[in-house]
Short mmCIF file of N, CA and C in Angstrom, two decimals:
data_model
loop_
_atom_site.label_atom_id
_atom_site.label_comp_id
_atom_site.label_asym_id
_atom_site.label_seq_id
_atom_site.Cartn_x
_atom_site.Cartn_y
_atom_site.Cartn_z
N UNK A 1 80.97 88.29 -235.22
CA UNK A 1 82.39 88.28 -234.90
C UNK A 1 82.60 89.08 -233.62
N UNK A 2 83.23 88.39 -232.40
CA UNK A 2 83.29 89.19 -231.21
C UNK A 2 85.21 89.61 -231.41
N UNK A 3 85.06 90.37 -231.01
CA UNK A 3 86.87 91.47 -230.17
C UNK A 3 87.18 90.94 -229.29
N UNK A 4 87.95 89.65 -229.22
CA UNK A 4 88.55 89.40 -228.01
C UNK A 4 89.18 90.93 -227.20
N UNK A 5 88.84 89.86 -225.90
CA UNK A 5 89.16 91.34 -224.56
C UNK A 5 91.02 91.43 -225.06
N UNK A 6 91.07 92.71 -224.24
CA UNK A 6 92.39 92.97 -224.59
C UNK A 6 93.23 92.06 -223.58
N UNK A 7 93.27 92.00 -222.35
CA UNK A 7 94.29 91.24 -221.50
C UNK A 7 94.29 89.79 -221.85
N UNK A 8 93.18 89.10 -222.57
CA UNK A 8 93.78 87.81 -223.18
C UNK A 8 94.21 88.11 -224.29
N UNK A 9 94.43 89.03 -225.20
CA UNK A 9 94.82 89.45 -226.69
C UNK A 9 96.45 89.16 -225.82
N UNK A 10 96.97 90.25 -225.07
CA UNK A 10 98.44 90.78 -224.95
C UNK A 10 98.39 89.21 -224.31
N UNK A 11 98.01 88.40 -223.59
CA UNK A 11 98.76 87.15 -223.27
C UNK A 11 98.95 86.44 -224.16
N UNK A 12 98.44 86.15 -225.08
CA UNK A 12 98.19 85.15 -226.73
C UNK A 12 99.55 85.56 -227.24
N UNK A 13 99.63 87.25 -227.33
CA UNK A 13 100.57 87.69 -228.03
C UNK A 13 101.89 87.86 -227.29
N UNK A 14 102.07 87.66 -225.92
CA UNK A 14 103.30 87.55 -224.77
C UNK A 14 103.54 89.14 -225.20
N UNK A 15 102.64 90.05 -224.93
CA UNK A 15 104.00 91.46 -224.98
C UNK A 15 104.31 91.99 -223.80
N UNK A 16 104.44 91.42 -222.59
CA UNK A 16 104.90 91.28 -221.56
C UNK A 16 106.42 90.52 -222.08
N UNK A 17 106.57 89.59 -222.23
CA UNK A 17 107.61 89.03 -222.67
C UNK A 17 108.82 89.97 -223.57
N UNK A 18 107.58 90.76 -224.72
CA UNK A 18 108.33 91.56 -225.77
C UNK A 18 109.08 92.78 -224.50
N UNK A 19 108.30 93.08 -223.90
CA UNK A 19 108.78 94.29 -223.03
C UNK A 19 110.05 94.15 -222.05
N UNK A 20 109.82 93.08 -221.52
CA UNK A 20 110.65 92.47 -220.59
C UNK A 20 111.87 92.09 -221.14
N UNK A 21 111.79 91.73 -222.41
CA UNK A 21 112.79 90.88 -223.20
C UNK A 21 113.77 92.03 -224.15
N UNK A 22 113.15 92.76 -224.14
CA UNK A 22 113.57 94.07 -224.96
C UNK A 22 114.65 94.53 -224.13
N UNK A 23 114.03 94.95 -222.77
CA UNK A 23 114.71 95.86 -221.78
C UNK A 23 115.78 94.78 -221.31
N UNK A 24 115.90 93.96 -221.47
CA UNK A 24 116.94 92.67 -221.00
C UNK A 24 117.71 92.36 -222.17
N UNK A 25 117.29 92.48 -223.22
CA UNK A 25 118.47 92.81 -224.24
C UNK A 25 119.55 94.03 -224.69
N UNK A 26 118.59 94.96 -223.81
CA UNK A 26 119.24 95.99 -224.20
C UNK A 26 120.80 96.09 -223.36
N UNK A 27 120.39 95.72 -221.90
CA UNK A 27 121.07 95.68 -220.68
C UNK A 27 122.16 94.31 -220.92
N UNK A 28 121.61 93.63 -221.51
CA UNK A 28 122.90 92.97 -221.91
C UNK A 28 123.55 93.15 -223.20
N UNK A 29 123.38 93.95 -224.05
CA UNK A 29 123.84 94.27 -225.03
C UNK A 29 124.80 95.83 -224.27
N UNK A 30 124.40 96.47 -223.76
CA UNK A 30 125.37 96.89 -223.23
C UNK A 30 126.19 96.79 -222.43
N UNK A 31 125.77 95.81 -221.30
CA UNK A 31 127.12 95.19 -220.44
C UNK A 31 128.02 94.39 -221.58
N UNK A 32 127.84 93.86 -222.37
CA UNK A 32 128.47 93.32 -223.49
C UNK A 32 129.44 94.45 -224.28
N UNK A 33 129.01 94.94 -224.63
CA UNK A 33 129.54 96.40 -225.26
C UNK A 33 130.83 97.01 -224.33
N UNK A 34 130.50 97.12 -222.93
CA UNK A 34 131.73 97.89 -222.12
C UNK A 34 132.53 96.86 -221.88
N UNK A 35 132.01 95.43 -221.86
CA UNK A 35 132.93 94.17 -221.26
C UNK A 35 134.17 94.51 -222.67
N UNK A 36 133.32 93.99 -223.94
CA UNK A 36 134.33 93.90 -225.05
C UNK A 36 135.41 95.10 -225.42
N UNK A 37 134.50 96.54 -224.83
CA UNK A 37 135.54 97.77 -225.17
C UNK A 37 136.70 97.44 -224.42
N UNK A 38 136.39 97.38 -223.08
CA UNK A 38 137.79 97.06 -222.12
C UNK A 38 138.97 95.68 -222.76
N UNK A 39 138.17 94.60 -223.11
CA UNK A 39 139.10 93.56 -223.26
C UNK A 39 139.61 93.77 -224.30
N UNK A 40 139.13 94.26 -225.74
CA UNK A 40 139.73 94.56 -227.05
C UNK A 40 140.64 95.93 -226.37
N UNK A 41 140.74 96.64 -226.00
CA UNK A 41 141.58 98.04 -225.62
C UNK A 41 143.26 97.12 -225.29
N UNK A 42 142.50 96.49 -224.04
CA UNK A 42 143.61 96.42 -223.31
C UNK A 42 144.33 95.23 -223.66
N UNK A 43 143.88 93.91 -224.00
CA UNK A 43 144.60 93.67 -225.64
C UNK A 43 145.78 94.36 -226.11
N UNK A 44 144.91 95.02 -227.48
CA UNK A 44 145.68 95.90 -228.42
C UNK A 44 146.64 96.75 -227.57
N UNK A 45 146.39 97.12 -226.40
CA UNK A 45 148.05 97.77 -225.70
C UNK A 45 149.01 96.62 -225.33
N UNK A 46 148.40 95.82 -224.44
CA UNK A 46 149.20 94.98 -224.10
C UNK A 46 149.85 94.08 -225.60
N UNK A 47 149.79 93.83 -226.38
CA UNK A 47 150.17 93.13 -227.48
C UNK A 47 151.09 94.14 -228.09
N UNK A 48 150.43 94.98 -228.56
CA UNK A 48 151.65 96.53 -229.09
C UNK A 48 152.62 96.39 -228.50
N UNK A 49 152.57 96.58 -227.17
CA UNK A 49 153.67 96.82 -225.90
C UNK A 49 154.93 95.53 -226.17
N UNK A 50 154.03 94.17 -226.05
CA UNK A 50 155.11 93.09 -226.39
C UNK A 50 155.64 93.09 -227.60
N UNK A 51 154.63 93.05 -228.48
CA UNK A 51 155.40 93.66 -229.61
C UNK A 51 156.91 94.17 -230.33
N UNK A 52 156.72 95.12 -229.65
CA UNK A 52 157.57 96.00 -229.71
C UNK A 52 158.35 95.75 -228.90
N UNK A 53 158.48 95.30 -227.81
CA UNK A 53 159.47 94.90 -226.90
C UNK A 53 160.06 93.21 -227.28
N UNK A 54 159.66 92.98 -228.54
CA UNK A 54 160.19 91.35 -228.79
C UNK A 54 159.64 90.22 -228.04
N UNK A 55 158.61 90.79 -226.74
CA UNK A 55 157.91 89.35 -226.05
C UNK A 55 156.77 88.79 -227.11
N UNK A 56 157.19 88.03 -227.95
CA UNK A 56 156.53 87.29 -228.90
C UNK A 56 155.49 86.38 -227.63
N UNK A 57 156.14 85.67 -226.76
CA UNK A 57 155.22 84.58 -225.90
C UNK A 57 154.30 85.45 -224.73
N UNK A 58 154.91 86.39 -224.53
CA UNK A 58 153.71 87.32 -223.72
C UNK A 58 152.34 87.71 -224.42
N UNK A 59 152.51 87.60 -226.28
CA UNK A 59 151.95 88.70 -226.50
C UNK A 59 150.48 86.72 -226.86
N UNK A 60 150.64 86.01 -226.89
CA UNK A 60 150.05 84.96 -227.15
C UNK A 60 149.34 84.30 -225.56
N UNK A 61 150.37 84.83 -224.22
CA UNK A 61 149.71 84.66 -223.28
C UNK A 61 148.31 85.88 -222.86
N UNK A 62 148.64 87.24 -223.27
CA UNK A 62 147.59 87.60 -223.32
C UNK A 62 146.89 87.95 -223.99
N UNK A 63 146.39 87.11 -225.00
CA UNK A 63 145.69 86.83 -226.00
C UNK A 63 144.87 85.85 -225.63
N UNK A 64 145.49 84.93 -225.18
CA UNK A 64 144.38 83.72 -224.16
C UNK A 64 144.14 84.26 -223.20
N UNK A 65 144.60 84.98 -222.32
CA UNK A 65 143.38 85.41 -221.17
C UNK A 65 142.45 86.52 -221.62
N UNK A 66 142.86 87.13 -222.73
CA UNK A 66 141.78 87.58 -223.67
C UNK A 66 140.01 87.25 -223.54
N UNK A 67 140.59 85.75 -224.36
CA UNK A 67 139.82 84.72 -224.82
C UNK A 67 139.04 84.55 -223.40
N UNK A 68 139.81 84.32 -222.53
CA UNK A 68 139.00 83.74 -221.42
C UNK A 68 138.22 84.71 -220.57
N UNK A 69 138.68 85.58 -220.80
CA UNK A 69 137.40 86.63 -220.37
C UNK A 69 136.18 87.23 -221.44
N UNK A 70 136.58 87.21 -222.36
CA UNK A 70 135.75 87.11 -223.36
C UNK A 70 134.27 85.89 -222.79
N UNK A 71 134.93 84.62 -223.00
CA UNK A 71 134.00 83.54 -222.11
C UNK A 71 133.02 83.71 -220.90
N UNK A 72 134.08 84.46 -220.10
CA UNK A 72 133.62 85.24 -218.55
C UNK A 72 132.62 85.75 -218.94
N UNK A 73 133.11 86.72 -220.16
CA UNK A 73 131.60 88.03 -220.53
C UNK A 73 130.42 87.12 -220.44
N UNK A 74 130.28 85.75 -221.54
CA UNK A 74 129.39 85.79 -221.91
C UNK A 74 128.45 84.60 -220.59
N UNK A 75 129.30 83.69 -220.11
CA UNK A 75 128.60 83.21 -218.77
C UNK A 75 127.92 84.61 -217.89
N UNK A 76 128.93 85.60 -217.55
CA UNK A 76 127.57 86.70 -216.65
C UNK A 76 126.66 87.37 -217.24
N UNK A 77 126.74 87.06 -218.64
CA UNK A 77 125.39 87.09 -219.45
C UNK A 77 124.12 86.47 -219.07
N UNK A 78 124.78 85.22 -218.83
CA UNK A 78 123.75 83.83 -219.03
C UNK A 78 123.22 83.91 -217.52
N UNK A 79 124.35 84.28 -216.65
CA UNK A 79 123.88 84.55 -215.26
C UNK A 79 122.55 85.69 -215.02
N UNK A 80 122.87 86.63 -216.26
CA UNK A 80 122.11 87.89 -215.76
C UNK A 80 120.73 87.88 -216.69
N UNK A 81 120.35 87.03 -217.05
CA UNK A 81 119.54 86.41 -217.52
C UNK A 81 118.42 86.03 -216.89
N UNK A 82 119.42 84.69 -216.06
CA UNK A 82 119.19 83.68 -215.14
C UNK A 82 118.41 84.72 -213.87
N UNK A 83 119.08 85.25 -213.42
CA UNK A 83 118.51 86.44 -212.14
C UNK A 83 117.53 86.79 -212.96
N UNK A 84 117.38 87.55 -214.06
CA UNK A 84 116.28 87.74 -214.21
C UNK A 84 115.04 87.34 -214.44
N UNK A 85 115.21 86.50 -214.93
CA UNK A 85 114.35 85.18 -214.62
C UNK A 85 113.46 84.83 -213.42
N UNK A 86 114.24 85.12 -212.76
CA UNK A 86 114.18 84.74 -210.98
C UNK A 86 113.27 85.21 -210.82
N UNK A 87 114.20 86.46 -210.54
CA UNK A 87 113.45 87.76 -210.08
C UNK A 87 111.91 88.10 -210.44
N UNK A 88 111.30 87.73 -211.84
CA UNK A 88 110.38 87.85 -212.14
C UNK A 88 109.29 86.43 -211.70
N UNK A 89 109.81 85.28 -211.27
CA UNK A 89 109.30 84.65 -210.96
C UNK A 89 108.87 83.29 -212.09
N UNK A 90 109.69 84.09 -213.22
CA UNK A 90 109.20 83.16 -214.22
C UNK A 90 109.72 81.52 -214.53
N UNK A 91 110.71 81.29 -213.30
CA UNK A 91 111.26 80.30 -213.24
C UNK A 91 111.45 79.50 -212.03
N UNK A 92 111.11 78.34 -211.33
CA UNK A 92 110.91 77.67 -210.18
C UNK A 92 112.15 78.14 -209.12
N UNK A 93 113.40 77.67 -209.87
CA UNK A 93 114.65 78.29 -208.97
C UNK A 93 115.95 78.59 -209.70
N UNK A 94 116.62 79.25 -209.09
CA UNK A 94 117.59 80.17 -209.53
C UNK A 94 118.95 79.10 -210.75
N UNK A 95 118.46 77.89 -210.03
CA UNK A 95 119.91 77.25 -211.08
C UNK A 95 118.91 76.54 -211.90
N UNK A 96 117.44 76.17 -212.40
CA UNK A 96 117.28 75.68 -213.23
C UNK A 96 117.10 77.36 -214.41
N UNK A 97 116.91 78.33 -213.83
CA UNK A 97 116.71 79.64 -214.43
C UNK A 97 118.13 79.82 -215.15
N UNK A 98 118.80 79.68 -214.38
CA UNK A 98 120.44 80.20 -215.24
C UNK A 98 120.73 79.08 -216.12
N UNK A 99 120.64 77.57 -216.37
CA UNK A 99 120.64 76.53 -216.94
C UNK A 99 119.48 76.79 -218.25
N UNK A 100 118.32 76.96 -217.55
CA UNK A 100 117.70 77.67 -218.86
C UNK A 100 117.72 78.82 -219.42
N UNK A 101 118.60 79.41 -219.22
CA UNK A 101 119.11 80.97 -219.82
C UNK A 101 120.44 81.02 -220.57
N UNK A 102 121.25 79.70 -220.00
CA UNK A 102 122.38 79.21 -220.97
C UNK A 102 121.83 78.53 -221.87
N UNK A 103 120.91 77.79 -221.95
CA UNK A 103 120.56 76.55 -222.81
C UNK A 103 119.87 77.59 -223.75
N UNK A 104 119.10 78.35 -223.72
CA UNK A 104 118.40 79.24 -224.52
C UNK A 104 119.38 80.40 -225.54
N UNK A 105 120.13 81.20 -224.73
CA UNK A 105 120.88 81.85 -224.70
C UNK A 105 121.84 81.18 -226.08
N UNK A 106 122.91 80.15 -226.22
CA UNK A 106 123.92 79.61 -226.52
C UNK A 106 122.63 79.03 -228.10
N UNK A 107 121.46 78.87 -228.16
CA UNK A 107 120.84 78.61 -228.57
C UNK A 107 120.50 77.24 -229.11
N UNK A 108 121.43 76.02 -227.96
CA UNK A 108 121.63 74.63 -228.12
C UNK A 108 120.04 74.44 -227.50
N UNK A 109 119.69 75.05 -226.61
CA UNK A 109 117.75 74.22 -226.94
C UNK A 109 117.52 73.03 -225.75
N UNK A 110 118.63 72.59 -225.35
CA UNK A 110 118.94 70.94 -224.66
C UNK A 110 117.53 71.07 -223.51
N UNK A 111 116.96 72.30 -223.12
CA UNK A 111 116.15 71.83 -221.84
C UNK A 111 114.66 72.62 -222.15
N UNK A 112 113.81 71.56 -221.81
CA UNK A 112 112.50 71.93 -221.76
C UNK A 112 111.97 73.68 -221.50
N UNK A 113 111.07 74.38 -222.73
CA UNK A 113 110.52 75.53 -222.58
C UNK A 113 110.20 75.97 -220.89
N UNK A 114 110.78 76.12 -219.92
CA UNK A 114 109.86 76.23 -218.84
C UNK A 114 109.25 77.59 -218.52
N UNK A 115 109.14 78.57 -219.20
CA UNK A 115 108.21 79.41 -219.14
C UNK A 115 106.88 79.82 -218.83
N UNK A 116 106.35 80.16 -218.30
CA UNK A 116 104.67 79.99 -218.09
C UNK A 116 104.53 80.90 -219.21
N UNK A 117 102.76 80.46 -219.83
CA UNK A 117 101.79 80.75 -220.68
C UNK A 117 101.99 81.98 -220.83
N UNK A 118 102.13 83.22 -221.54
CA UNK A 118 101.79 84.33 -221.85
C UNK A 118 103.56 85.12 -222.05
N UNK A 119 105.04 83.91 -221.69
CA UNK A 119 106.57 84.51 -221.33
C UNK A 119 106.99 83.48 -222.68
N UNK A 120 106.72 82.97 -223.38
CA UNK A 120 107.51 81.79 -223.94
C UNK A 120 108.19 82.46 -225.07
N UNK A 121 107.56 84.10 -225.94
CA UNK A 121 108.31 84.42 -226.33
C UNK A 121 109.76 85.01 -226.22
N UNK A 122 109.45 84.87 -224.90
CA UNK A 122 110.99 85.68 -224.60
C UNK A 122 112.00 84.55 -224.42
N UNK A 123 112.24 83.13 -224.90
CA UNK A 123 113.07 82.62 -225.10
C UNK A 123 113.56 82.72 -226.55
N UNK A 124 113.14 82.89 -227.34
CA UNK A 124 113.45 83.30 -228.34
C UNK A 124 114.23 84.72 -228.27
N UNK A 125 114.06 85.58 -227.59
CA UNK A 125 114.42 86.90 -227.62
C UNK A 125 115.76 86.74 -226.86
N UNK A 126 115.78 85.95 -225.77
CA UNK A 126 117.51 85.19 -225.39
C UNK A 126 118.40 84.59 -226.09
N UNK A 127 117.46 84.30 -227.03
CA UNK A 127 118.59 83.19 -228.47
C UNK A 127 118.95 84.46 -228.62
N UNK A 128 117.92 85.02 -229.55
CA UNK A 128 118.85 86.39 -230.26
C UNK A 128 119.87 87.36 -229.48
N UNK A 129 119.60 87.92 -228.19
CA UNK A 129 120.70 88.20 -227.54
C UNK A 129 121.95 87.49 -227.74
N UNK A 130 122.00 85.99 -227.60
CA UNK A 130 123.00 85.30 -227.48
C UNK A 130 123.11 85.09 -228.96
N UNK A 131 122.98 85.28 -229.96
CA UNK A 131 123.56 85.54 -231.35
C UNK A 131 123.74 86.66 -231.40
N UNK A 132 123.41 87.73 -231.18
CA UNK A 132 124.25 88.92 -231.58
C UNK A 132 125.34 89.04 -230.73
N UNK A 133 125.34 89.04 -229.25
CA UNK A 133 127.05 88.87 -228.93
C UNK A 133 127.67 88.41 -229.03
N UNK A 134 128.08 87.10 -229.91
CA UNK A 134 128.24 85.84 -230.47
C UNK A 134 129.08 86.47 -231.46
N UNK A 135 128.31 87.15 -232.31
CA UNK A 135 128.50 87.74 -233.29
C UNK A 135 129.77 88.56 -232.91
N UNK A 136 129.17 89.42 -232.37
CA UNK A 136 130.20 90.86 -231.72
C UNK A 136 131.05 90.48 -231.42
N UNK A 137 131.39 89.11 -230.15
CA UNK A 137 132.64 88.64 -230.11
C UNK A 137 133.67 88.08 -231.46
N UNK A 138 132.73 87.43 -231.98
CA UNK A 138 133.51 86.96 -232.94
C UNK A 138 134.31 87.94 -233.66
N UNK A 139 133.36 89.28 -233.98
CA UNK A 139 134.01 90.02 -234.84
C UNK A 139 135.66 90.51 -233.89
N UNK A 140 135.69 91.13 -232.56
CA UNK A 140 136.61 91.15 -231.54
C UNK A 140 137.41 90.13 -232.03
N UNK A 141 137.40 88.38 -232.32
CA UNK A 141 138.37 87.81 -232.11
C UNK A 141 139.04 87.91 -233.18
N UNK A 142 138.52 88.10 -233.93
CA UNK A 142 139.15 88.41 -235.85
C UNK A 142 139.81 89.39 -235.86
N UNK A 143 139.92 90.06 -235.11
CA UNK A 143 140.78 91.75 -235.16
C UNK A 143 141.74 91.30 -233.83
N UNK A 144 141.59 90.44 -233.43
CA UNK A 144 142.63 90.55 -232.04
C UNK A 144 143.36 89.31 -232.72
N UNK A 145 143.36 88.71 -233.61
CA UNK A 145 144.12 87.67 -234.12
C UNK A 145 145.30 88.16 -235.04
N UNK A 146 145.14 89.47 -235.48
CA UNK A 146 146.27 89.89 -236.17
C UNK A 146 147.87 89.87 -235.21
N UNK A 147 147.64 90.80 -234.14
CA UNK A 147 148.68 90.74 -233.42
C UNK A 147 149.13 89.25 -232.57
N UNK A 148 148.41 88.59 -232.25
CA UNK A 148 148.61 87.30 -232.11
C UNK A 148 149.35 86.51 -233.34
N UNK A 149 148.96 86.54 -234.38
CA UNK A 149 149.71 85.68 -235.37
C UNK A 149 151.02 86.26 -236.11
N UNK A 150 150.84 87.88 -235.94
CA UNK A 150 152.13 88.53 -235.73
C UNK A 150 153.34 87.81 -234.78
N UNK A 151 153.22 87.91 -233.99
CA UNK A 151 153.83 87.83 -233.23
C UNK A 151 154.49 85.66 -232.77
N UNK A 152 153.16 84.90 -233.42
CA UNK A 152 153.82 83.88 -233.46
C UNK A 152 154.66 83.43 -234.87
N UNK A 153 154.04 84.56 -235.54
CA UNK A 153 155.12 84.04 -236.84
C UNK A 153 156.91 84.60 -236.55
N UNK A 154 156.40 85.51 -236.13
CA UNK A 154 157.93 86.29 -235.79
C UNK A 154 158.58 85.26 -234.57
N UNK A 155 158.06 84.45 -233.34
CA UNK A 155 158.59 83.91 -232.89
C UNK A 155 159.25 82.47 -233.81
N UNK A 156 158.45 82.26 -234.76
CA UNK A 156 158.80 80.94 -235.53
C UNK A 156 160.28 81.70 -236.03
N UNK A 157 160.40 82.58 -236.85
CA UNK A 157 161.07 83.24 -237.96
C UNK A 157 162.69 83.07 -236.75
N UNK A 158 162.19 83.60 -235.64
CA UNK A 158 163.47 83.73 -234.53
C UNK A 158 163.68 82.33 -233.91
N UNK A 159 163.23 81.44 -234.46
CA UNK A 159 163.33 80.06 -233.83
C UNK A 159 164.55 79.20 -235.11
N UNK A 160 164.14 80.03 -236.48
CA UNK A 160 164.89 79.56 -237.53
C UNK A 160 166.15 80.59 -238.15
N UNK A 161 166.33 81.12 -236.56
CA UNK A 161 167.77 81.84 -236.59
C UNK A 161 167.43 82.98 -238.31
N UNK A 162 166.83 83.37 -238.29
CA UNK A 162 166.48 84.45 -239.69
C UNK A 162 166.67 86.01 -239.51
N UNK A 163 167.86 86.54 -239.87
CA UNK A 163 168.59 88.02 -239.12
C UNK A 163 166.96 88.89 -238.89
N UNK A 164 167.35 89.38 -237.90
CA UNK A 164 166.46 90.71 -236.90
C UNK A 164 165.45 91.53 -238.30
N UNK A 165 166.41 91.93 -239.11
CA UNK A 165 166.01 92.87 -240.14
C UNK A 165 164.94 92.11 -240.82
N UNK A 166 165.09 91.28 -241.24
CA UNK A 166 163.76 89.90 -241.65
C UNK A 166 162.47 89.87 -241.40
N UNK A 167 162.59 89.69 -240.03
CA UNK A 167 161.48 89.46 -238.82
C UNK A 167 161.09 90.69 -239.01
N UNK A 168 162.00 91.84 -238.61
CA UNK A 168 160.88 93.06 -238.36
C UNK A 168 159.98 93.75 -239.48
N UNK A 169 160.45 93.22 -240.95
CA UNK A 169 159.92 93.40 -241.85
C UNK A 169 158.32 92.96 -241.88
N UNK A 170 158.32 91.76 -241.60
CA UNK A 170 156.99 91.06 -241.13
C UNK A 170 156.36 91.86 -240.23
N UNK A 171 155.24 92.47 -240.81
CA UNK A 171 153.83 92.99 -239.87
C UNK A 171 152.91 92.21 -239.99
#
């Protein structure tokens, strides 16, 4: 029985990939993290604020641009991926790299492994990135939906002429 050498062991096993893929999850798990602190913050003020001030339709307009930066987050995800990708060389050019960093990422699969021999685990390690912020957002949109549906029920309630005292009862 021979010991395979070690530098074909770590290519068999991609821990180049594990390393690379680690430190690239981490970095997007925290640009993820400050993106969502800011957009859930400023949200929850801006919605309070309408709130309380009776802009029922303000508080639903920024709730969708919420949403849409939320989205933003997760494309300069897929972008920062994509660069990295690049950068390492592990991908021919920069837009089939970001195309395969969304496709991986989103974990729809649609485009050929293009990884070279010894990196292929680290598409897998992009799915999981892109399921756990997935996740994280989701949990964000479930807590930012309260004041949103607040606020369109109370616009319904004031649409069906229902005295002030009514409505404000409704939290």
């Amino acid at each position: 029985m021979t010991i395979p050498n070690t530098a074909s062991l770590s290519s068999e096993l991609d821990l180049l990939a594990y390393l690379f893929g680690i430190a690239m999850l981490l970095v997007v798990m925290l640009v993820h993290g400050l993106a969502l602190l800011q957009i859930a913050k400023r949200y929850e003020v801006k919605s309070f604020l309408y709130l309380s001030e009776y802009k029922y339709s303000s508080v639903a307009i920024v709730f969708y641009i919420s949403i849409l930066c939320l989205f933003l987050t997760h494309i300069f995800e897929i972008i920062l991926w994509g660069i990295a990708l690049r950068a390492f060389d592990l991908v021919p050019n920069l837009g089939e790299s970001i195309l395969f960093s969304g496709s991986t990422y989103t974990a729809m699969g649609f485009m050929d492994d293009l990884l070279p021999r010894g990196w292929r685990m680290l598409a897998i390690i992009i799915a999981f990135s892109g399921m756990f912020v997935f996740a994280w957002t989701a949990s964000v949109m479930i807590s930012m939906t309260k004041n949103f549906r607040q606020a369109y029920t109370r616009l319904h309630m004031q649409k069906l002429n229902l005295p002030a005292d009514v409505i404000e009862r409704f939290k």
